[in-house]
Amino acid sequence: MTLCELLVAAHGRNSPGDEAVIEMHTGGRYEGTYIFERRTPNFLVTAQAWQDLPVGLNPDETQLRQWLDAIFVHGADVLSVGMVVYMESGMSEVGIHHISDICVVPAGVPVRRWLLQEELGRLMYNARGQIAVLQNAVASFGRKELII
């Protein structure tokens, strides 16, 4: 079950307007775009709204009510966030991390206020590992004269 479906079921009201609000605040507004992106000379770091709940997350009724309150009372986004690092050349994916909890993103609040630095660190650790594998794979290129 997706985060949106879970919150619609917990909301209990079958108002199409309420369902649309929940859909928008659980990632619908980010369809086809990133929650945020940061560029370096060689990499693009992105955060994306994912529909799936983080692995092992089983919210109870109290948690669901808090998320619904964040949406309907405070206008916050309640998101399952996946972060991805791409190499600028070719846009190949070199790191991926699904944040282990749901992110409540208050309206107008910058990323640095709601994204835990530890989560970004986990993403970078994954990316560094993949980059090291790529470096080892191409390490012999250009080191020896090509014999034909």
mmCIF file of C-alpha atoms in Angstrom:
data_model
loop_
_atom_site.group_PDB
_atom_site.id
_atom_site.type_symbol
_atom_site.label_atom_id
_atom_site.label_comp_id
_atom_site.label_asym_id
_atom_site.label_seq_id
_atom_site.Cartn_x
_atom_site.Cartn_y
_atom_site.Cartn_z
ATOM 1 C CA MET A 1 0.000 0.000 0.000
ATOM 2 C CA THR A 2 1.329 3.450 -0.867
ATOM 3 C CA LEU A 3 1.607 6.319 1.598
ATOM 4 C CA CYS A 4 -1.248 8.127 -0.156
ATOM 5 C CA GLU A 5 -3.536 5.067 -0.042
ATOM 6 C CA LEU A 6 -2.705 4.511 3.621
ATOM 7 C CA LEU A 7 -3.580 8.102 4.556
ATOM 8 C CA VAL A 8 -6.777 8.145 2.473
ATOM 9 C CA ALA A 9 -7.913 4.967 4.254
ATOM 10 C CA ALA A 10 -6.987 6.398 7.669
ATOM 11 C CA HIS A 11 -8.770 9.675 6.885
ATOM 12 C CA GLY A 12 -12.009 7.773 6.569
ATOM 13 C CA ARG A 13 -13.836 10.495 4.679
ATOM 14 C CA ASN A 14 -14.541 9.774 1.053
ATOM 15 C CA SER A 15 -14.526 13.357 -0.108
ATOM 16 C CA PRO A 16 -12.843 13.628 -3.529
ATOM 17 C CA GLY A 17 -11.470 17.016 -2.461
ATOM 18 C CA ASP A 18 -9.798 15.524 0.606
ATOM 19 C CA GLU A 19 -8.341 12.671 -1.442
ATOM 20 C CA ALA A 20 -6.884 15.202 -3.889
ATOM 21 C CA VAL A 21 -5.324 17.174 -1.017
ATOM 22 C CA ILE A 22 -3.770 14.006 0.431
ATOM 23 C CA GLU A 23 -2.464 12.992 -2.989
ATOM 24 C CA MET A 24 -0.922 16.416 -3.558
ATOM 25 C CA HIS A 25 0.755 16.489 -0.109
ATOM 26 C CA THR A 26 2.116 12.922 -0.349
ATOM 27 C CA GLY A 27 4.119 13.578 -3.488
ATOM 28 C CA GLY A 28 1.646 14.459 -6.234
ATOM 29 C CA ARG A 29 2.969 17.994 -6.481
ATOM 30 C CA TYR A 30 6.423 16.590 -7.273
ATOM 31 C CA GLU A 31 5.315 14.330 -10.131
ATOM 32 C CA GLY A 32 7.988 14.601 -12.820
ATOM 33 C CA THR A 33 10.259 16.832 -10.738
ATOM 34 C CA TYR A 34 12.574 16.686 -7.726
ATOM 35 C CA ILE A 35 11.836 17.786 -4.170
ATOM 36 C CA PHE A 36 15.291 19.321 -4.346
ATOM 37 C CA GLU A 37 18.467 18.997 -6.351
ATOM 38 C CA ARG A 38 22.040 20.043 -5.773
ATOM 39 C CA ARG A 39 24.698 20.117 -8.470
ATOM 40 C CA THR A 40 28.435 19.782 -8.181
ATOM 41 C CA PRO A 41 30.823 19.899 -11.155
ATOM 42 C CA ASN A 42 30.462 16.120 -11.654
ATOM 43 C CA PHE A 43 27.325 15.015 -9.809
ATOM 44 C CA LEU A 44 23.643 15.753 -9.342
ATOM 45 C CA VAL A 45 22.131 14.947 -5.937
ATOM 46 C CA THR A 46 18.341 14.688 -5.933
ATOM 47 C CA ALA A 47 15.498 13.925 -3.572
ATOM 48 C CA GLN A 48 12.368 12.401 -5.044
ATOM 49 C CA ALA A 49 8.930 11.648 -3.648
ATOM 50 C CA TRP A 50 8.462 7.878 -3.736
ATOM 51 C CA GLN A 51 5.096 6.218 -3.365
ATOM 52 C CA ASP A 52 6.259 3.201 -1.367
ATOM 53 C CA LEU A 53 6.659 3.335 2.377
ATOM 54 C CA PRO A 54 10.196 2.853 3.674
ATOM 55 C CA VAL A 55 10.993 -0.803 4.319
ATOM 56 C CA GLY A 56 9.906 -1.924 7.771
ATOM 57 C CA LEU A 57 7.796 1.168 8.500
ATOM 58 C CA ASN A 58 4.411 0.238 9.940
ATOM 59 C CA PRO A 59 2.762 3.418 11.227
ATOM 60 C CA ASP A 60 0.151 3.103 13.945
ATOM 61 C CA GLU A 61 -3.131 5.009 14.124
ATOM 62 C CA THR A 62 -1.576 7.820 16.187
ATOM 63 C CA GLN A 63 1.160 8.372 13.613
ATOM 64 C CA LEU A 64 -1.349 8.384 10.751
ATOM 65 C CA ARG A 65 -3.450 10.999 12.567
ATOM 66 C CA GLN A 66 -0.357 13.166 13.123
ATOM 67 C CA TRP A 67 0.460 13.018 9.409
ATOM 68 C CA LEU A 68 -3.124 13.874 8.461
ATOM 69 C CA ASP A 69 -3.010 16.801 10.900
ATOM 70 C CA ALA A 70 0.248 17.987 9.322
ATOM 71 C CA ILE A 71 -1.448 17.960 5.900
ATOM 72 C CA PHE A 72 -4.875 19.400 6.711
ATOM 73 C CA VAL A 73 -4.038 21.788 9.564
ATOM 74 C CA HIS A 74 -0.495 22.905 8.749
ATOM 75 C CA GLY A 75 -0.345 22.445 4.964
ATOM 76 C CA ALA A 76 2.795 20.322 5.238
ATOM 77 C CA ASP A 77 3.915 17.668 2.799
ATOM 78 C CA VAL A 78 4.187 14.146 4.204
ATOM 79 C CA LEU A 79 6.631 12.280 1.995
ATOM 80 C CA SER A 80 8.428 9.027 1.509
ATOM 81 C CA VAL A 81 11.730 10.346 0.177
ATOM 82 C CA GLY A 82 14.298 8.614 -1.969
ATOM 83 C CA MET A 83 17.616 10.287 -2.696
ATOM 84 C CA VAL A 84 19.692 9.560 -5.776
ATOM 85 C CA VAL A 85 23.149 10.681 -6.924
ATOM 86 C CA TYR A 86 23.738 10.840 -10.679
ATOM 87 C CA MET A 87 27.012 11.345 -12.557
ATOM 88 C CA GLU A 88 26.568 14.426 -14.733
ATOM 89 C CA SER A 89 28.183 12.702 -17.695
ATOM 90 C CA GLY A 90 25.500 10.336 -18.951
ATOM 91 C CA MET A 91 23.264 10.825 -15.902
ATOM 92 C CA SER A 92 24.110 7.336 -14.640
ATOM 93 C CA GLU A 93 22.962 6.524 -11.129
ATOM 94 C CA VAL A 94 25.821 6.022 -8.666
ATOM 95 C CA GLY A 95 24.042 6.115 -5.324
ATOM 96 C CA ILE A 96 20.546 5.581 -3.985
ATOM 97 C CA HIS A 97 19.044 5.782 -0.500
ATOM 98 C CA HIS A 98 15.436 5.512 0.715
ATOM 99 C CA ILE A 99 15.079 7.581 3.881
ATOM 100 C CA SER A 100 14.011 5.218 6.646
ATOM 101 C CA ASP A 101 11.170 7.372 7.975
ATOM 102 C CA ILE A 102 8.466 9.596 6.542
ATOM 103 C CA CYS A 103 9.537 13.229 6.130
ATOM 104 C CA VAL A 104 7.125 15.924 7.255
ATOM 105 C CA VAL A 105 8.019 18.998 5.230
ATOM 106 C CA PRO A 106 6.434 22.214 6.540
ATOM 107 C CA ALA A 107 5.361 24.641 3.822
ATOM 108 C CA GLY A 108 8.128 27.048 2.836
ATOM 109 C CA VAL A 109 10.790 25.494 5.063
ATOM 110 C CA PRO A 110 14.208 24.985 3.419
ATOM 111 C CA VAL A 111 15.615 21.481 2.973
ATOM 112 C CA ARG A 112 18.320 21.952 5.607
ATOM 113 C CA ARG A 113 15.592 22.300 8.259
ATOM 114 C CA TRP A 114 13.833 18.964 7.576
ATOM 115 C CA LEU A 115 16.421 16.649 5.990
ATOM 116 C CA LEU A 116 18.646 14.962 8.538
ATOM 117 C CA GLN A 117 22.314 15.241 7.619
ATOM 118 C CA GLU A 118 22.768 11.588 8.605
ATOM 119 C CA GLU A 119 20.485 10.570 5.731
ATOM 120 C CA LEU A 120 22.558 12.573 3.257
ATOM 121 C CA GLY A 121 25.664 10.944 4.717
ATOM 122 C CA ARG A 122 24.190 7.473 4.070
ATOM 123 C CA LEU A 123 23.498 8.434 0.463
ATOM 124 C CA MET A 124 27.049 9.724 -0.012
ATOM 125 C CA TYR A 125 28.490 6.555 1.552
ATOM 126 C CA ASN A 126 26.531 4.449 -0.980
ATOM 127 C CA ALA A 127 27.627 6.687 -3.864
ATOM 128 C CA ARG A 128 31.302 6.614 -2.841
ATOM 129 C CA GLY A 129 31.215 2.822 -2.802
ATOM 130 C CA GLN A 130 29.752 2.668 -6.311
ATOM 131 C CA ILE A 131 32.206 5.288 -7.597
ATOM 132 C CA ALA A 132 35.123 3.252 -6.194
ATOM 133 C CA VAL A 133 33.848 0.183 -8.063
ATOM 134 C CA LEU A 134 33.659 2.211 -11.283
ATOM 135 C CA GLN A 135 37.170 3.595 -10.754
ATOM 136 C CA ASN A 136 38.570 0.095 -10.283
ATOM 137 C CA ALA A 137 36.752 -1.135 -13.385
ATOM 138 C CA VAL A 138 38.412 1.462 -15.619
ATOM 139 C CA ALA A 139 41.745 1.767 -13.794
ATOM 140 C CA SER A 140 43.691 -0.089 -16.473
ATOM 141 C CA PHE A 141 42.399 2.059 -19.350
ATOM 142 C CA GLY A 142 45.200 4.160 -20.791
ATOM 143 C CA ARG A 143 47.997 2.750 -18.655
ATOM 144 C CA LYS A 144 49.512 0.507 -21.291
ATOM 145 C CA GLU A 145 50.337 1.107 -24.868
ATOM 146 C CA LEU A 146 47.764 -0.334 -27.191
ATOM 147 C CA ILE A 147 49.350 -3.165 -29.175
ATOM 148 C CA ILE A 148 47.770 -3.878 -32.527
#
